[in-house]
């Protein structure tokens, strides 16, 4: 079982930036694709971004494309989410997750992810 710990959330003004980090421990990190999801109050959890096990293939929700960038550092067992041009509608708890199966290129489906972090709050004020 893998443990995931997110950090980097906080309060930022409309148009600001944040970088989220997620450190993994307990299982081989480099062979598994990673994802970021978010959940706003009263809404279902939604896909934000994913990155495959081998650096290079990434996926984004349409709502964040061009503003957010997912990346990973396998030497540090860490996945990042750089968030620029933040909007109030980006306010949510952000979760990182690891796919159950290894050696996949990435997924938008939360059902493919078996390990989840505790979440970090991102609040964007208008």
XYZ file of N, CA and C in Angstrom:
378
model
N 0.848 -1.185 0.000
C 0.000 0.000 0.000
C 0.889 1.243 0.000
N 0.455 2.245 -0.719
C 1.216 3.477 -0.808
C 0.556 4.543 0.055
N 1.375 5.380 0.642
C 0.880 6.533 1.394
C 1.177 7.801 0.589
N 0.177 8.667 0.484
C 0.306 9.899 -0.283
C 0.014 11.085 0.630
N 0.891 12.065 0.605
C 0.722 13.246 1.449
C 0.833 14.493 0.582
N -0.276 15.252 0.512
C -0.294 16.482 -0.272
C 0.099 17.679 0.594
N 0.598 18.690 -0.073
C 0.898 19.963 0.587
C 0.862 21.063 -0.463
N 0.872 22.310 0.017
C 0.941 23.436 -0.896
C -0.342 24.203 -1.094
N -1.425 23.713 -0.513
C -2.678 24.438 -0.653
C -2.668 25.715 0.169
N -3.710 26.526 -0.017
C -3.804 27.775 0.733
C -4.807 28.716 0.128
N -4.735 29.957 0.586
C -5.628 31.012 0.115
C -4.863 31.907 -0.859
N -5.453 32.154 -2.014
C -4.810 32.969 -3.035
C -5.870 33.819 -3.717
N -5.458 34.961 -4.228
C -6.401 35.833 -4.920
C -6.628 35.368 -6.356
N -7.731 35.793 -6.899
C -8.074 35.544 -8.296
C -6.892 35.942 -9.183
N -6.460 35.006 -10.049
C -5.333 35.246 -10.926
C -3.998 34.819 -10.368
N -3.973 34.392 -9.128
C -2.741 33.979 -8.478
C -2.318 32.564 -8.844
N -1.238 32.114 -8.194
C -0.672 30.799 -8.482
C -0.388 30.044 -7.192
N -0.433 28.735 -7.303
C -0.033 27.821 -6.235
C 0.607 26.607 -6.869
N 1.495 25.963 -6.107
C 2.026 24.680 -6.538
C 1.757 23.646 -5.457
N 1.019 22.626 -5.842
C 0.741 21.510 -4.945
C 1.796 20.430 -5.130
N 2.124 19.769 -4.031
C 3.056 18.645 -4.058
C 2.396 17.444 -3.417
N 2.794 16.277 -3.869
C 2.287 15.027 -3.293
C 3.456 14.058 -3.220
N 3.822 13.692 -2.002
C 4.932 12.763 -1.789
C 4.385 11.373 -1.518
N 4.929 10.393 -2.204
C 4.480 9.008 -2.070
C 5.520 8.178 -1.334
N 5.037 7.243 -0.547
C 5.940 6.318 0.139
C 5.247 4.978 0.256
N 6.037 3.912 0.360
C 5.490 2.605 0.626
C 5.373 1.693 -0.575
N 5.487 2.226 -1.766
C 5.427 1.390 -2.958
C 6.223 2.070 -4.059
N 6.669 1.281 -4.992
C 7.439 1.845 -6.090
C 6.610 2.922 -6.777
N 7.207 4.102 -6.862
C 6.476 5.267 -7.373
C 6.584 5.371 -8.882
N 7.763 5.115 -9.424
C 8.027 5.442 -10.821
C 7.218 4.614 -11.810
N 6.716 3.455 -11.394
C 6.016 2.576 -12.327
C 4.503 2.806 -12.371
N 4.023 3.789 -11.622
C 2.575 4.028 -11.552
C 2.222 5.441 -11.994
N 1.171 5.543 -12.765
C 0.694 6.861 -13.134
C 0.018 7.520 -11.933
N 0.001 8.842 -11.953
C -0.524 9.630 -10.842
C -1.565 10.614 -11.362
N -2.452 11.009 -10.472
C -3.472 11.963 -10.868
C -3.794 12.944 -9.767
N -4.396 14.049 -10.181
C -4.948 15.027 -9.241
C -6.447 15.129 -9.507
N -7.209 15.128 -8.445
C -8.656 15.314 -8.493
C -9.010 16.416 -7.503
N -10.213 16.936 -7.627
C -10.650 17.952 -6.678
C -12.130 17.789 -6.376
N -12.523 18.295 -5.212
C -13.928 18.237 -4.813
C -14.298 19.544 -4.141
N -15.246 20.231 -4.727
C -15.768 21.474 -4.165
C -16.983 21.152 -3.286
N -17.308 22.025 -2.351
C -18.457 21.772 -1.469
C -19.734 21.534 -2.262
N -20.422 20.460 -1.936
C -21.677 20.152 -2.593
C -21.553 19.563 -3.988
N -20.324 19.303 -4.414
C -20.118 18.753 -5.750
C -19.387 17.423 -5.676
N -19.468 16.671 -6.766
C -18.759 15.410 -6.820
C -17.270 15.641 -7.110
N -16.486 14.645 -6.742
C -15.057 14.703 -7.034
C -14.868 14.684 -8.553
N -13.965 15.524 -9.049
C -13.747 15.590 -10.480
C -12.264 15.492 -10.824
N -12.011 14.989 -11.994
C -10.653 14.843 -12.511
C -10.063 16.208 -12.821
N -8.769 16.365 -12.509
C -8.066 17.608 -12.825
C -6.945 17.337 -13.823
N -6.040 16.406 -13.476
C -4.892 16.138 -14.338
C -4.312 14.777 -13.995
N -3.602 14.192 -14.957
C -2.949 12.912 -14.735
C -1.651 12.875 -15.522
N -0.729 12.047 -15.035
C 0.552 11.879 -15.718
C 0.913 10.405 -15.696
N 1.331 9.892 -16.819
C 1.655 8.491 -16.956
C 2.907 8.106 -16.201
N 3.156 6.796 -16.163
C 4.290 6.289 -15.391
C 5.613 6.741 -15.978
N 5.666 6.874 -17.283
C 6.872 7.371 -17.923
C 6.637 8.830 -18.278
N 7.515 9.682 -17.875
C 7.322 11.124 -18.040
C 7.089 11.470 -19.504
N 6.063 12.232 -19.759
C 5.807 12.686 -21.114
C 4.346 12.746 -21.473
N 3.555 11.803 -20.980
C 2.140 11.809 -21.360
C 1.324 12.387 -20.214
N 0.608 13.434 -20.513
C -0.213 14.101 -19.510
C -1.626 14.327 -20.029
N -2.558 14.482 -19.115
C -3.962 14.691 -19.444
C -4.516 15.767 -18.527
N -5.425 16.568 -19.050
C -6.011 17.645 -18.267
C -7.512 17.742 -18.508
N -8.206 18.165 -17.479
C -9.603 18.533 -17.660
C -9.658 19.809 -18.493
N -10.693 19.942 -19.284
C -10.815 21.128 -20.131
C -10.809 22.414 -19.314
N -11.351 22.338 -18.118
C -11.479 23.542 -17.296
C -10.135 24.078 -16.793
N -9.087 23.255 -16.837
C -7.780 23.694 -16.324
C -6.712 23.705 -17.402
N -7.032 23.224 -18.577
C -6.042 23.136 -19.645
C -5.494 24.521 -19.974
N -4.164 24.593 -20.054
C -3.525 25.872 -20.329
C -3.194 26.680 -19.083
N -3.764 26.285 -17.952
C -3.498 27.001 -16.695
C -2.747 26.139 -15.685
N -3.028 24.833 -15.682
C -2.404 23.911 -14.739
C -1.397 23.032 -15.471
N -0.345 22.637 -14.731
C 0.655 21.725 -15.285
C 0.987 20.655 -14.260
N 0.844 19.404 -14.670
C 1.214 18.289 -13.812
C 2.608 17.814 -14.210
N 3.399 17.452 -13.207
C 4.734 16.930 -13.464
C 5.112 15.980 -12.340
N 6.180 15.237 -12.553
C 6.614 14.289 -11.526
C 8.132 14.251 -11.476
N 8.639 13.968 -10.284
C 10.068 13.776 -10.061
C 10.210 12.411 -9.407
N 10.550 11.416 -10.204
C 10.622 10.054 -9.676
C 11.728 9.884 -8.646
N 12.772 10.683 -8.749
C 13.850 10.591 -7.767
C 13.387 11.039 -6.387
N 12.370 11.893 -6.362
C 11.841 12.396 -5.090
C 10.496 11.780 -4.735
N 10.024 10.833 -5.543
C 8.718 10.205 -5.301
C 7.617 11.264 -5.148
N 7.659 12.259 -5.992
C 6.766 13.403 -5.840
C 6.095 13.750 -7.163
N 4.822 14.081 -7.078
C 4.085 14.614 -8.215
C 3.632 16.028 -7.844
N 3.661 16.908 -8.827
C 3.335 18.309 -8.606
C 2.136 18.727 -9.452
N 1.477 19.777 -8.992
C 0.452 20.421 -9.797
C 0.685 21.925 -9.698
N 1.229 22.496 -10.763
C 1.417 23.936 -10.824
C 0.134 24.565 -11.330
N -0.423 25.465 -10.547
C -1.710 26.072 -10.878
C -1.517 27.576 -11.061
N -1.730 28.044 -12.255
C -1.606 29.463 -12.576
C -2.963 30.023 -12.977
N -3.065 31.341 -12.966
C -4.304 32.023 -13.353
C -5.498 31.431 -12.635
N -5.361 31.255 -11.346
C -6.425 30.625 -10.569
C -7.685 31.469 -10.558
N -8.816 30.776 -10.514
C -10.127 31.404 -10.518
C -10.907 30.964 -9.280
N -11.883 31.734 -8.861
C -12.690 31.318 -7.705
C -13.312 29.925 -7.884
N -13.652 29.563 -9.105
C -14.246 28.248 -9.330
C -13.246 27.104 -9.191
N -11.968 27.413 -9.006
C -10.974 26.383 -8.721
C -10.943 26.015 -7.236
N -11.681 26.742 -6.429
C -11.731 26.472 -4.995
C -12.261 25.067 -4.737
N -11.481 24.272 -4.005
C -11.842 22.882 -3.744
C -10.773 22.258 -2.858
N -11.071 21.062 -2.390
C -10.032 20.221 -1.784
C -9.409 19.409 -2.920
N -8.089 19.461 -3.005
C -7.368 18.767 -4.067
C -6.718 17.506 -3.500
N -6.916 16.411 -4.238
C -6.404 15.109 -3.830
C -5.456 14.570 -4.884
N -4.353 13.985 -4.446
C -3.544 13.228 -5.398
C -3.870 11.752 -5.226
N -3.641 11.008 -6.270
C -3.996 9.602 -6.265
C -3.034 8.831 -7.158
N -2.887 7.544 -6.866
C -2.022 6.671 -7.644
C -2.854 5.541 -8.256
N -2.603 5.254 -9.522
C -3.336 4.171 -10.168
C -2.970 2.828 -9.548
N -3.940 1.956 -9.542
C -3.729 0.623 -8.968
C -2.741 -0.170 -9.810
N -2.938 -0.136 -11.128
C -2.099 -0.914 -12.023
C -0.892 -0.094 -12.447
N 0.225 -0.768 -12.600
C 1.436 -0.094 -13.021
C 1.570 -0.031 -14.530
N 2.505 0.795 -14.961
C 2.893 0.885 -16.372
C 1.727 1.290 -17.275
N 0.913 2.219 -16.774
C -0.170 2.768 -17.573
C 0.137 4.213 -17.927
N -0.497 4.673 -18.989
C -0.191 6.021 -19.477
C -0.966 7.109 -18.753
N -1.919 6.728 -17.907
C -2.685 7.724 -17.179
C -4.166 7.541 -17.417
N -4.964 8.025 -16.475
C -6.412 7.837 -16.568
C -7.127 9.058 -16.013
N -8.333 9.307 -16.534
C -9.210 10.356 -16.022
C -10.269 9.794 -15.072
N -10.305 8.468 -14.952
C -11.356 7.795 -14.200
C -10.890 7.515 -12.781
N -11.574 8.081 -11.806
C -11.193 7.899 -10.407
C -11.207 6.431 -9.993
N -11.990 5.604 -10.680
C -12.072 4.184 -10.320
C -10.778 3.441 -10.606
N -9.904 4.021 -11.423
C -8.626 3.384 -11.706
C -7.584 3.652 -10.627
N -7.906 4.535 -9.698
C -6.951 4.941 -8.672
C -7.302 4.270 -7.344
N -6.313 3.642 -6.736
C -6.585 2.883 -5.520
C -6.034 3.497 -4.258
N -5.145 4.461 -4.386
C -4.550 5.109 -3.222
C -4.769 6.606 -3.345
N -5.197 7.204 -2.234
C -5.543 8.619 -2.223
C -4.899 9.309 -1.032
N -4.539 10.564 -1.230
C -4.053 11.369 -0.127
C -5.207 11.925 0.685
N -4.866 12.688 1.713
C -5.883 13.239 2.602
C -6.483 14.526 2.059
N -5.852 15.112 1.066
C -6.383 16.324 0.447
C -5.764 17.591 1.012
N -5.713 18.617 0.187
C -5.236 19.926 0.612
C -6.196 20.984 0.072
N -6.554 21.926 0.921
C -7.559 22.922 0.554
C -6.926 24.043 -0.273
N -7.592 24.354 -1.375
C -7.224 25.504 -2.199
C -8.418 26.444 -2.239
N -8.208 27.676 -1.835
C -9.270 28.676 -1.840
C -8.813 29.881 -2.648
N -9.620 30.241 -3.644
C -9.315 31.382 -4.503
C -10.365 32.448 -4.253
N -9.903 33.595 -3.786
C -10.833 34.678 -3.464
C -10.976 35.626 -4.664
N -12.173 36.165 -4.799
C -12.438 37.071 -5.930
C -12.166 38.507 -5.555
